[in-house]
Coordinates of C-alpha atoms in Angstrom, one line a residue:
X1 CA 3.6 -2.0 -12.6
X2 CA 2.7 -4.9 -14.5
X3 CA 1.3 -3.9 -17.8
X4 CA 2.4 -0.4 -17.4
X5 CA 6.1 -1.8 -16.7
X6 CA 6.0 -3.2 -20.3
X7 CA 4.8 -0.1 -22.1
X8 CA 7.2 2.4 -20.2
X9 CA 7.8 1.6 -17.7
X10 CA -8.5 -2.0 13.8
X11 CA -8.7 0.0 15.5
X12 CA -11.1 -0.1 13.1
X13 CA -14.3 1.7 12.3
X14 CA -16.6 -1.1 12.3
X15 CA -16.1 -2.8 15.5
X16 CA -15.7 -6.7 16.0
X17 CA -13.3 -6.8 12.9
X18 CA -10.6 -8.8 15.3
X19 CA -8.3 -11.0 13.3
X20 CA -7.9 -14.9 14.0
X21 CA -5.1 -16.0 15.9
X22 CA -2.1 -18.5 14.3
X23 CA -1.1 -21.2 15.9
X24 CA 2.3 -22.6 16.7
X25 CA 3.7 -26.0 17.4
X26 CA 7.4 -25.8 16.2
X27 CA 10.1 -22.8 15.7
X28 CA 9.0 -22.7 11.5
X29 CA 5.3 -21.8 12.6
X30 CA 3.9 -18.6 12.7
X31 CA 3.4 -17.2 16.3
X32 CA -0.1 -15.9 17.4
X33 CA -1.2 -12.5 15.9
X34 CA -3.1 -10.4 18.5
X35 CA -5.1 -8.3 16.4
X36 CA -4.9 -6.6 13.3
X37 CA -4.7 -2.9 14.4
X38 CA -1.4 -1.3 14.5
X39 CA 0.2 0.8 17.2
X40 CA -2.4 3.6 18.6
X41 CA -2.3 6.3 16.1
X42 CA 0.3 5.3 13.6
X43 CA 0.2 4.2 9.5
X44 CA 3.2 1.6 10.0
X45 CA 2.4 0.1 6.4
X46 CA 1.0 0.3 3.1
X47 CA -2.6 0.3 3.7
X48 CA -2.2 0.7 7.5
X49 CA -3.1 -2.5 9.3
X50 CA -2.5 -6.9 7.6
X51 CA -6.4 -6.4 5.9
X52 CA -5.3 -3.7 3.5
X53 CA -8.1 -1.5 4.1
X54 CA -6.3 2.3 4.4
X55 CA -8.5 3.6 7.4
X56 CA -6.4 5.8 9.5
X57 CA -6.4 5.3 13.4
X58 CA -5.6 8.8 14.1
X59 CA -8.0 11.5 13.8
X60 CA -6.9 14.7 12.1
X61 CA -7.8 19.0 12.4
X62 CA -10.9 20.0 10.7
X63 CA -9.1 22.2 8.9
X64 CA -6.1 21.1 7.4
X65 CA -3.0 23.3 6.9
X66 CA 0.5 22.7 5.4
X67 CA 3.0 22.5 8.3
X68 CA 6.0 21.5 6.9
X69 CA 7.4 20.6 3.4
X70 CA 10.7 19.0 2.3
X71 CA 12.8 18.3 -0.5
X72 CA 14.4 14.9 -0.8
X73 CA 16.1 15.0 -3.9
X74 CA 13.8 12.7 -6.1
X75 CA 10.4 11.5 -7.3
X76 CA 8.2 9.8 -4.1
X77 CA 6.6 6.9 -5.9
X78 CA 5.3 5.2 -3.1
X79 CA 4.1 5.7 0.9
X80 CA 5.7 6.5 3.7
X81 CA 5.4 5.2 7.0
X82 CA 4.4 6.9 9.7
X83 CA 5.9 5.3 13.7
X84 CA 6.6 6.9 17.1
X85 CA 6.6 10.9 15.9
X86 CA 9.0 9.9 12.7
X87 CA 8.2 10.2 8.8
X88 CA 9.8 7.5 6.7
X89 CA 10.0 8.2 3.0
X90 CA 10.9 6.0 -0.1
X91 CA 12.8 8.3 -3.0
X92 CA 13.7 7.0 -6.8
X93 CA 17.4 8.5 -5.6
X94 CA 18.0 5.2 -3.7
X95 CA 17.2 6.5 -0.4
X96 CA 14.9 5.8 2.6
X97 CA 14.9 9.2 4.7
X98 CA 13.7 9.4 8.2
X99 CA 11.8 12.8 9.4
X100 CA 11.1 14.1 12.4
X101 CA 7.0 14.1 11.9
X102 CA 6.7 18.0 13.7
X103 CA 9.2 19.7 12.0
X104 CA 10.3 18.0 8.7
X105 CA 13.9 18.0 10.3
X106 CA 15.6 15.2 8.8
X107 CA 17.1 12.3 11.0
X108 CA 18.9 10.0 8.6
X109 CA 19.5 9.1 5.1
X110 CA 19.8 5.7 4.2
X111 CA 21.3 4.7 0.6
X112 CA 20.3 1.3 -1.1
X113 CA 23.7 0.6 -2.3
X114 CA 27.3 1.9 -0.4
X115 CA 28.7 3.3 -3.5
X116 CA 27.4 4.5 -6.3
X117 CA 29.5 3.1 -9.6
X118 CA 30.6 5.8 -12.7
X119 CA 27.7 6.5 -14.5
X120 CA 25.3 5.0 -12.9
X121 CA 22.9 5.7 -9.9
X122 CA 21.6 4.0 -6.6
X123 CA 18.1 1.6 -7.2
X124 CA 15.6 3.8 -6.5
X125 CA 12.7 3.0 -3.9
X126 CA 9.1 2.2 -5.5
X127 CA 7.9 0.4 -3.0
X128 CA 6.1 1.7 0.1
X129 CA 7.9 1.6 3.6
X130 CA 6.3 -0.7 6.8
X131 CA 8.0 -0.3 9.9
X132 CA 8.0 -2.9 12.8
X133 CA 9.1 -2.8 16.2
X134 CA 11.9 -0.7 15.4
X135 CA 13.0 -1.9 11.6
X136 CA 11.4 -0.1 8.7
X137 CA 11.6 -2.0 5.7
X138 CA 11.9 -1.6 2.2
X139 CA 11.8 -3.5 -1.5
X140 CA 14.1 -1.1 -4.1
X141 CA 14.2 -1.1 -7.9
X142 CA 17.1 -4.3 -8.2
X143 CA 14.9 -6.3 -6.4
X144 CA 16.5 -5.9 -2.8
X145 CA 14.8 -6.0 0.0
X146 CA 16.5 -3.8 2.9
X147 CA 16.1 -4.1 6.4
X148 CA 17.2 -0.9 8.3
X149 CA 17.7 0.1 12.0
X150 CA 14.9 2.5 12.8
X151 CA 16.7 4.8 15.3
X152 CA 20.0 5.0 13.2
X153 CA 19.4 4.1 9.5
X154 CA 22.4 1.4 9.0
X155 CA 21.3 -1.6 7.5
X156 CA 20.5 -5.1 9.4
X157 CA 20.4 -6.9 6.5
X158 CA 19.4 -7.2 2.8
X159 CA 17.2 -10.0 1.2
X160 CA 17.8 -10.2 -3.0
X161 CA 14.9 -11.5 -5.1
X162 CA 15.2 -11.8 -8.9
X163 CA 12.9 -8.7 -10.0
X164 CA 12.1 -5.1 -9.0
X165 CA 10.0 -4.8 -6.2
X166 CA 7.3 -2.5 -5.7
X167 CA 4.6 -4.7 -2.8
X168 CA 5.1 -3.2 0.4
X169 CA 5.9 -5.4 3.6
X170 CA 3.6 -6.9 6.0
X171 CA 5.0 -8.3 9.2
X172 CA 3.6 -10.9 11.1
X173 CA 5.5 -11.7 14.5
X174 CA 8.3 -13.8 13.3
X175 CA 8.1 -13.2 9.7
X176 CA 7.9 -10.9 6.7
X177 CA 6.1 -11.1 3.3
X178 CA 6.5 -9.1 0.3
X179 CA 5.9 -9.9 -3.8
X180 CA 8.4 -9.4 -6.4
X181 CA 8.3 -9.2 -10.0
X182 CA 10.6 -12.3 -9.9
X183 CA 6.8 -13.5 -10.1
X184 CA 7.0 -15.2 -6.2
X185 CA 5.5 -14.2 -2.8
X186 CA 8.7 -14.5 -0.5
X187 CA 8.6 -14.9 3.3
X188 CA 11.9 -14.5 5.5
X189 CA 13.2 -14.4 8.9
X190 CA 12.3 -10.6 10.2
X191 CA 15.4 -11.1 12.6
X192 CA 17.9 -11.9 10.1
X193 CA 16.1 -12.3 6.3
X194 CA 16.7 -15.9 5.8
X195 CA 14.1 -17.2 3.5
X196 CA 11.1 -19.3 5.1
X197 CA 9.5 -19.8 2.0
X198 CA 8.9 -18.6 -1.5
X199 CA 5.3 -19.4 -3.0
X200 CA 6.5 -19.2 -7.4
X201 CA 3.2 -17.6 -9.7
X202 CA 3.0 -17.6 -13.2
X203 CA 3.0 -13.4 -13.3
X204 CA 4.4 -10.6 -11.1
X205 CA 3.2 -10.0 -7.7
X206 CA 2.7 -6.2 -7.5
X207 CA 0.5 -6.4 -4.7
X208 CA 1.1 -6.1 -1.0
X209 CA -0.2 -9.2 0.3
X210 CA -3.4 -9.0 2.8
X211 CA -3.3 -11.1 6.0
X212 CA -6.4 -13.5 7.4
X213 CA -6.7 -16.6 9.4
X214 CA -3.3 -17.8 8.8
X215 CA -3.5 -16.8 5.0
X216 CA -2.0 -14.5 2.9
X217 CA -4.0 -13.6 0.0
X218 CA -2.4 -12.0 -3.2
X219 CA -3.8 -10.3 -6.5
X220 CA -1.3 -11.0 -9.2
X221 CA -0.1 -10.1 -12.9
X222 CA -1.2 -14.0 -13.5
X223 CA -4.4 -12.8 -13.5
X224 CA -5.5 -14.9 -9.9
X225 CA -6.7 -14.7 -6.8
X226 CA -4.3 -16.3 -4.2
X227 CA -4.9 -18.0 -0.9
X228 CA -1.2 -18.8 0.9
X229 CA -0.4 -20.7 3.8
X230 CA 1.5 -18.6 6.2
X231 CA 3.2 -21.8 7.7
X232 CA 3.9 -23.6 4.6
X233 CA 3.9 -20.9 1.9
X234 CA 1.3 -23.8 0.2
X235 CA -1.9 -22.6 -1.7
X236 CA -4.7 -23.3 -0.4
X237 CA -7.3 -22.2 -2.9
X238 CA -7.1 -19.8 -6.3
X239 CA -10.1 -17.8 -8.3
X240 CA -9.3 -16.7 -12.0
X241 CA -10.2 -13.3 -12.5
X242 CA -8.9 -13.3 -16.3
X243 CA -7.4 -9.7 -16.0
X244 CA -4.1 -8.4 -14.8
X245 CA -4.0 -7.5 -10.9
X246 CA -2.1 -4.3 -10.0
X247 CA -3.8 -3.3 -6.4
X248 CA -3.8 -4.5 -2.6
X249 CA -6.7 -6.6 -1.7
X250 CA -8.9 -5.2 1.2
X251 CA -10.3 -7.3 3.7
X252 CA -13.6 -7.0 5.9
X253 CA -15.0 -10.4 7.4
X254 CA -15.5 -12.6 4.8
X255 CA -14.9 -10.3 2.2
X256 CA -11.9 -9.3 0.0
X257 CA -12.2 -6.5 -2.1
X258 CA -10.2 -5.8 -5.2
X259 CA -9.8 -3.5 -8.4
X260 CA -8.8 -5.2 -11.7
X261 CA -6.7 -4.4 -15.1
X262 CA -10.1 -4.6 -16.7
X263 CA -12.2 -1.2 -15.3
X264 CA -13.6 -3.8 -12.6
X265 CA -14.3 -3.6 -8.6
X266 CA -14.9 -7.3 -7.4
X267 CA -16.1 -8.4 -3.8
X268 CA -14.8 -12.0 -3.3
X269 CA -15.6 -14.5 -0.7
X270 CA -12.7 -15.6 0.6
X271 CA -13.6 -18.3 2.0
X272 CA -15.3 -20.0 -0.5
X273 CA -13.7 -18.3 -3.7
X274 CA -16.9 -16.9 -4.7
X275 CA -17.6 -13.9 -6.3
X276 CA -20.0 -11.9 -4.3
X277 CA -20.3 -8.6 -6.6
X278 CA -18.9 -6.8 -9.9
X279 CA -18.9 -2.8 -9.8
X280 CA -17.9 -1.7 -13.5
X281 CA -18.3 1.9 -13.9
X282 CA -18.6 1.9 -17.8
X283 CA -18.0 -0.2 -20.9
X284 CA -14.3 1.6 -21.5
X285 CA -11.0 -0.2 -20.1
X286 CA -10.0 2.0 -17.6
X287 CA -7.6 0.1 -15.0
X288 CA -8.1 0.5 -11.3
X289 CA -4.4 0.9 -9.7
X290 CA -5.4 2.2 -6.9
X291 CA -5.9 0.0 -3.6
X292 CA -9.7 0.1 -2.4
X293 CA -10.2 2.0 1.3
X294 CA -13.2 0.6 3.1
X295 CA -15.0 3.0 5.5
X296 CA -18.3 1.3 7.1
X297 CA -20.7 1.5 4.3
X298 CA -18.6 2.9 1.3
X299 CA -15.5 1.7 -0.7
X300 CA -13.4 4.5 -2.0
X301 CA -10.7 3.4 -4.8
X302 CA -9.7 5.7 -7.5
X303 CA -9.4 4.9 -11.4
X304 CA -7.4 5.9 -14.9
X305 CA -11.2 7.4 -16.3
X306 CA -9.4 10.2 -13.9
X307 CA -12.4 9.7 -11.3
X308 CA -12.3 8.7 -7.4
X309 CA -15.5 6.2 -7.0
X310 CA -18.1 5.4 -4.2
X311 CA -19.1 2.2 -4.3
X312 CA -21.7 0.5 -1.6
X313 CA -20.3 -2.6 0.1
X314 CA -22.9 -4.0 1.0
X315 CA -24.4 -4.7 -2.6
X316 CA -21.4 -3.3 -5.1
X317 CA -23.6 -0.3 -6.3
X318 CA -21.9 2.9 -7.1
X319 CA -23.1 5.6 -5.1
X320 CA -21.0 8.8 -7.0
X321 CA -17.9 9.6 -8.5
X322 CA -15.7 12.6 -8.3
X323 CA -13.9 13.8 -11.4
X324 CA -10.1 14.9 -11.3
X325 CA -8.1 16.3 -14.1
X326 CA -6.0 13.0 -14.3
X327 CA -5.9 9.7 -13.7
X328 CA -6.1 8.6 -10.0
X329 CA -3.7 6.0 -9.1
X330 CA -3.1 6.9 -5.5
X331 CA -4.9 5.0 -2.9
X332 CA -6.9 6.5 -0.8
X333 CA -6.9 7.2 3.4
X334 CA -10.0 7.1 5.4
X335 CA -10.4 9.3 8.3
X336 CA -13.7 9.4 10.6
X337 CA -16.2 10.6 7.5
X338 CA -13.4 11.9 5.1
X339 CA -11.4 10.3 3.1
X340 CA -8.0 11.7 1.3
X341 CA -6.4 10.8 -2.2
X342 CA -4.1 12.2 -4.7
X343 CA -4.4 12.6 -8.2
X344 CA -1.9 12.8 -11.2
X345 CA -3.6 16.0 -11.8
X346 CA -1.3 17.1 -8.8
X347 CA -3.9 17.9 -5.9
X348 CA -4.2 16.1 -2.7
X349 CA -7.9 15.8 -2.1
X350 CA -10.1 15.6 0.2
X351 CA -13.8 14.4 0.0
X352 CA -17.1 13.6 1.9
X353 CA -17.4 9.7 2.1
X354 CA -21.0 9.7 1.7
X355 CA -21.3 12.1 -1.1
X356 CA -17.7 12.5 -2.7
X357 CA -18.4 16.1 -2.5
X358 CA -15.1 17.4 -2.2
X359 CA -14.2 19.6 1.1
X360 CA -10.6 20.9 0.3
X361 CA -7.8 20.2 -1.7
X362 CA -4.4 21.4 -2.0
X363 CA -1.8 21.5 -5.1
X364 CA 1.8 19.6 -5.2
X365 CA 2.8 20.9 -8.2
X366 CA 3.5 17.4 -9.6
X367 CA 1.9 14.0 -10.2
X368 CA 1.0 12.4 -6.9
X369 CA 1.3 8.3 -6.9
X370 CA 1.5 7.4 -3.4
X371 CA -1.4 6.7 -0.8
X372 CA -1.7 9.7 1.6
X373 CA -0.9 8.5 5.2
X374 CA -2.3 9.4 8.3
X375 CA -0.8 9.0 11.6
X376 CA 0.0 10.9 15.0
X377 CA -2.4 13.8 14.1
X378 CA -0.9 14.4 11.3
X379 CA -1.3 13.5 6.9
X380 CA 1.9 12.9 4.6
X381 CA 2.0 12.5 1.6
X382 CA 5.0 12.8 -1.6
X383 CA 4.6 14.1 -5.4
X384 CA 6.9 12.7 -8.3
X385 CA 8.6 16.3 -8.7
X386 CA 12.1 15.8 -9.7
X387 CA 13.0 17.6 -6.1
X388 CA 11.2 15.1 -4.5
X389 CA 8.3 17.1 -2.8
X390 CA 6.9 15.7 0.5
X391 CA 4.3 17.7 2.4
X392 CA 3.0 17.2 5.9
X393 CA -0.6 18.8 7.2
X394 CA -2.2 18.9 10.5
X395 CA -2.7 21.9 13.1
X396 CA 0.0 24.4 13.3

């Protein structure tokens, strides 16, 4: 929440999308990555897999139905994580709660801070969960990153950076990488949180970073495109894009695909920091928050003009929008042909990805800013009611 902070606050469908491995020579390198699909079926992290680009790789019911719902006390900001049959949940009470992903039966509870002072209150979780061989992980509100035991919810350790964060995690065998609005990208230790590196901008790093060929690439408040070293946490190239940077980028070959402050798409080759294509809806400022979802031919983001949009990928043209009754700053899941998304409106939709004609949608009551997840058979997804509404759908 850069601006927005000031004023109030593959599996994949396209096949052949295998990620480059990094090589090591010495105990500070980055081991190999084996590919850039997660676990078979889950949504461990933010946009689902190290390219950002939110396509589920679990299939869901045809027809959706509400299976369980639960209350956890506080507005859900951000998306949960979705690992081995449990549901884990960022609240703005200060907790991370683990679910049992069936029955909504809670597991554990665990509190950013051990006591609460007088008058005060825990810092809350904005950021979205990533869990990784058996640690979830999550920035809060003070700026602390936590490290928690999967299975039992105590705490491994705790990471402090010197701004709130709200970029989710990305792990990449040895080591973790997340922004802060202490205006850094941070990598640590995943085994004990000792810092490897810290890369400093000139503007907050909102963003979750996205993971290519060694690189980490970040959109920032500083209004660039950023190319890090994983080994060295060096930059190795940088594109102005003159315009604050709020959402994930998505990456598909040589490709990164990004939505601006400034009521901009952009398609940017990485590789050579080159601008492939510009999708601009209208003349009017509307931000794009939300983090692009790339199914095979279509890009599905959604904007503040309160629209969800369909943009080609191939040449950046927009191929329909679907009005809500509020701005969209969720990001949106793709599954098979359908793709999900919430709206501040309060609805959870769901849409055709060729035609954004929309199939079903179903009401939270409340404003819904977190990225649906998918995962297990099952979708997830919290509202910012003040009881902290999460709802799960699948197959009864």
């Amino acid at each position: 929440m850069c601006i927005f902070r000031l004023m109030t606050t593959l599996v994949l469908s396209i096949a052949g999308l295998a990620m480059t491995g990094l090589s090591t020579s010495s105990a500070s390198e980055v081991a190999p990555i084996s590919s850039v699909t997660s676990p078979a079926a889950e949504w461990p992290s933010f946009r689902q897999n190290l390219l950002q680009t939110g396509v589920a790789t679990s299939t869901l019911p045809e027809k959706l139905e509400l299976v369980w719902e639960a209350q956890l006390g506080d507005q859900i900001e951000a998306s949960c994580a979705i690992s081995g049959g449990k549901v884990y949940a960022p609240c703005l009470s200060g907790h991370i709660v683990c679910l049992d992903l069936k029955s909504g039966q809670k597991d554990w509870s665990y509190q950013s801070i051990d006591e609460i002072p007088a008058n005060s209150f825990a810092p809350g979780f904005k950021a979205p969960v990533t869990i990784s061989k058996g640690v979830v992980y999550a920035g809060d509100e003070d700026g602390v990153m936590h490290a928690i035991d999967a299975a039992t919810g105590k705490r491994k350790w705790i990471y402090k950076t010197e701004g709130e964060i709200y970029s989710g995690a990305v792990v990449v065998e040895d080591r973790l990488l997340f922004g802060s609005y202490d205006n850094a990208l941070h990598c640590v230790k995943v085994e004990d949180g000792t810092a490897f590196w810290k890369f400093a901008t000139d503007g907050y790093v909102h963003c979750t970073p996205g993971i290519v060929e060694n690189s980490a690439f970040i959109a920032g408040c500083d209004e660039h495109l950023r190319r890090i070293d994983l080994q060295t946490g060096k930059e190795l190239s940088v594109l102005p894009l003159s315009t604050y940077l709020i959402a994930s980028p998505a990456i598909r070959g040589d490709l990164l695909y990004v939505g601006t402050y400034a009521n901009e798409v952009v398609a940017v080759n990485w590789k050579e920091m080159k601008i492939a294509w510009r999708y601009r809806p209208s003349d009017k400022e509307f931000p794009f928050h939300s983090s692009a979802a790339l199914g095979e031919k279509v890009l599905v983001i959604g904007s503040r003009d309160k629209q969800i949009h369909g943009i080609e990928i191939a040449t950046g043209k927009g191929l329909w929008t679907t009005p809500t009754r509020a701005r969209v700053d969720s990001s949106p899941a793709i599954v098979d042909q359908r793709v999900f998304v919430g709206s501040d409106d309060g609805n959870l939709y769901q849409l055709a990805i060729e035609s954004g004609e929309v199939q079903w949608k179903f009401n939270l009551g409340k404003s819904i800013h977190a990225g649906p997840v998918v995962g297990e058979g099952y979708l997830v997804v919290g509202s910012t009611s003040s009881d902290g509404r999460l709802c799960c759908f699948g197959k009864k």
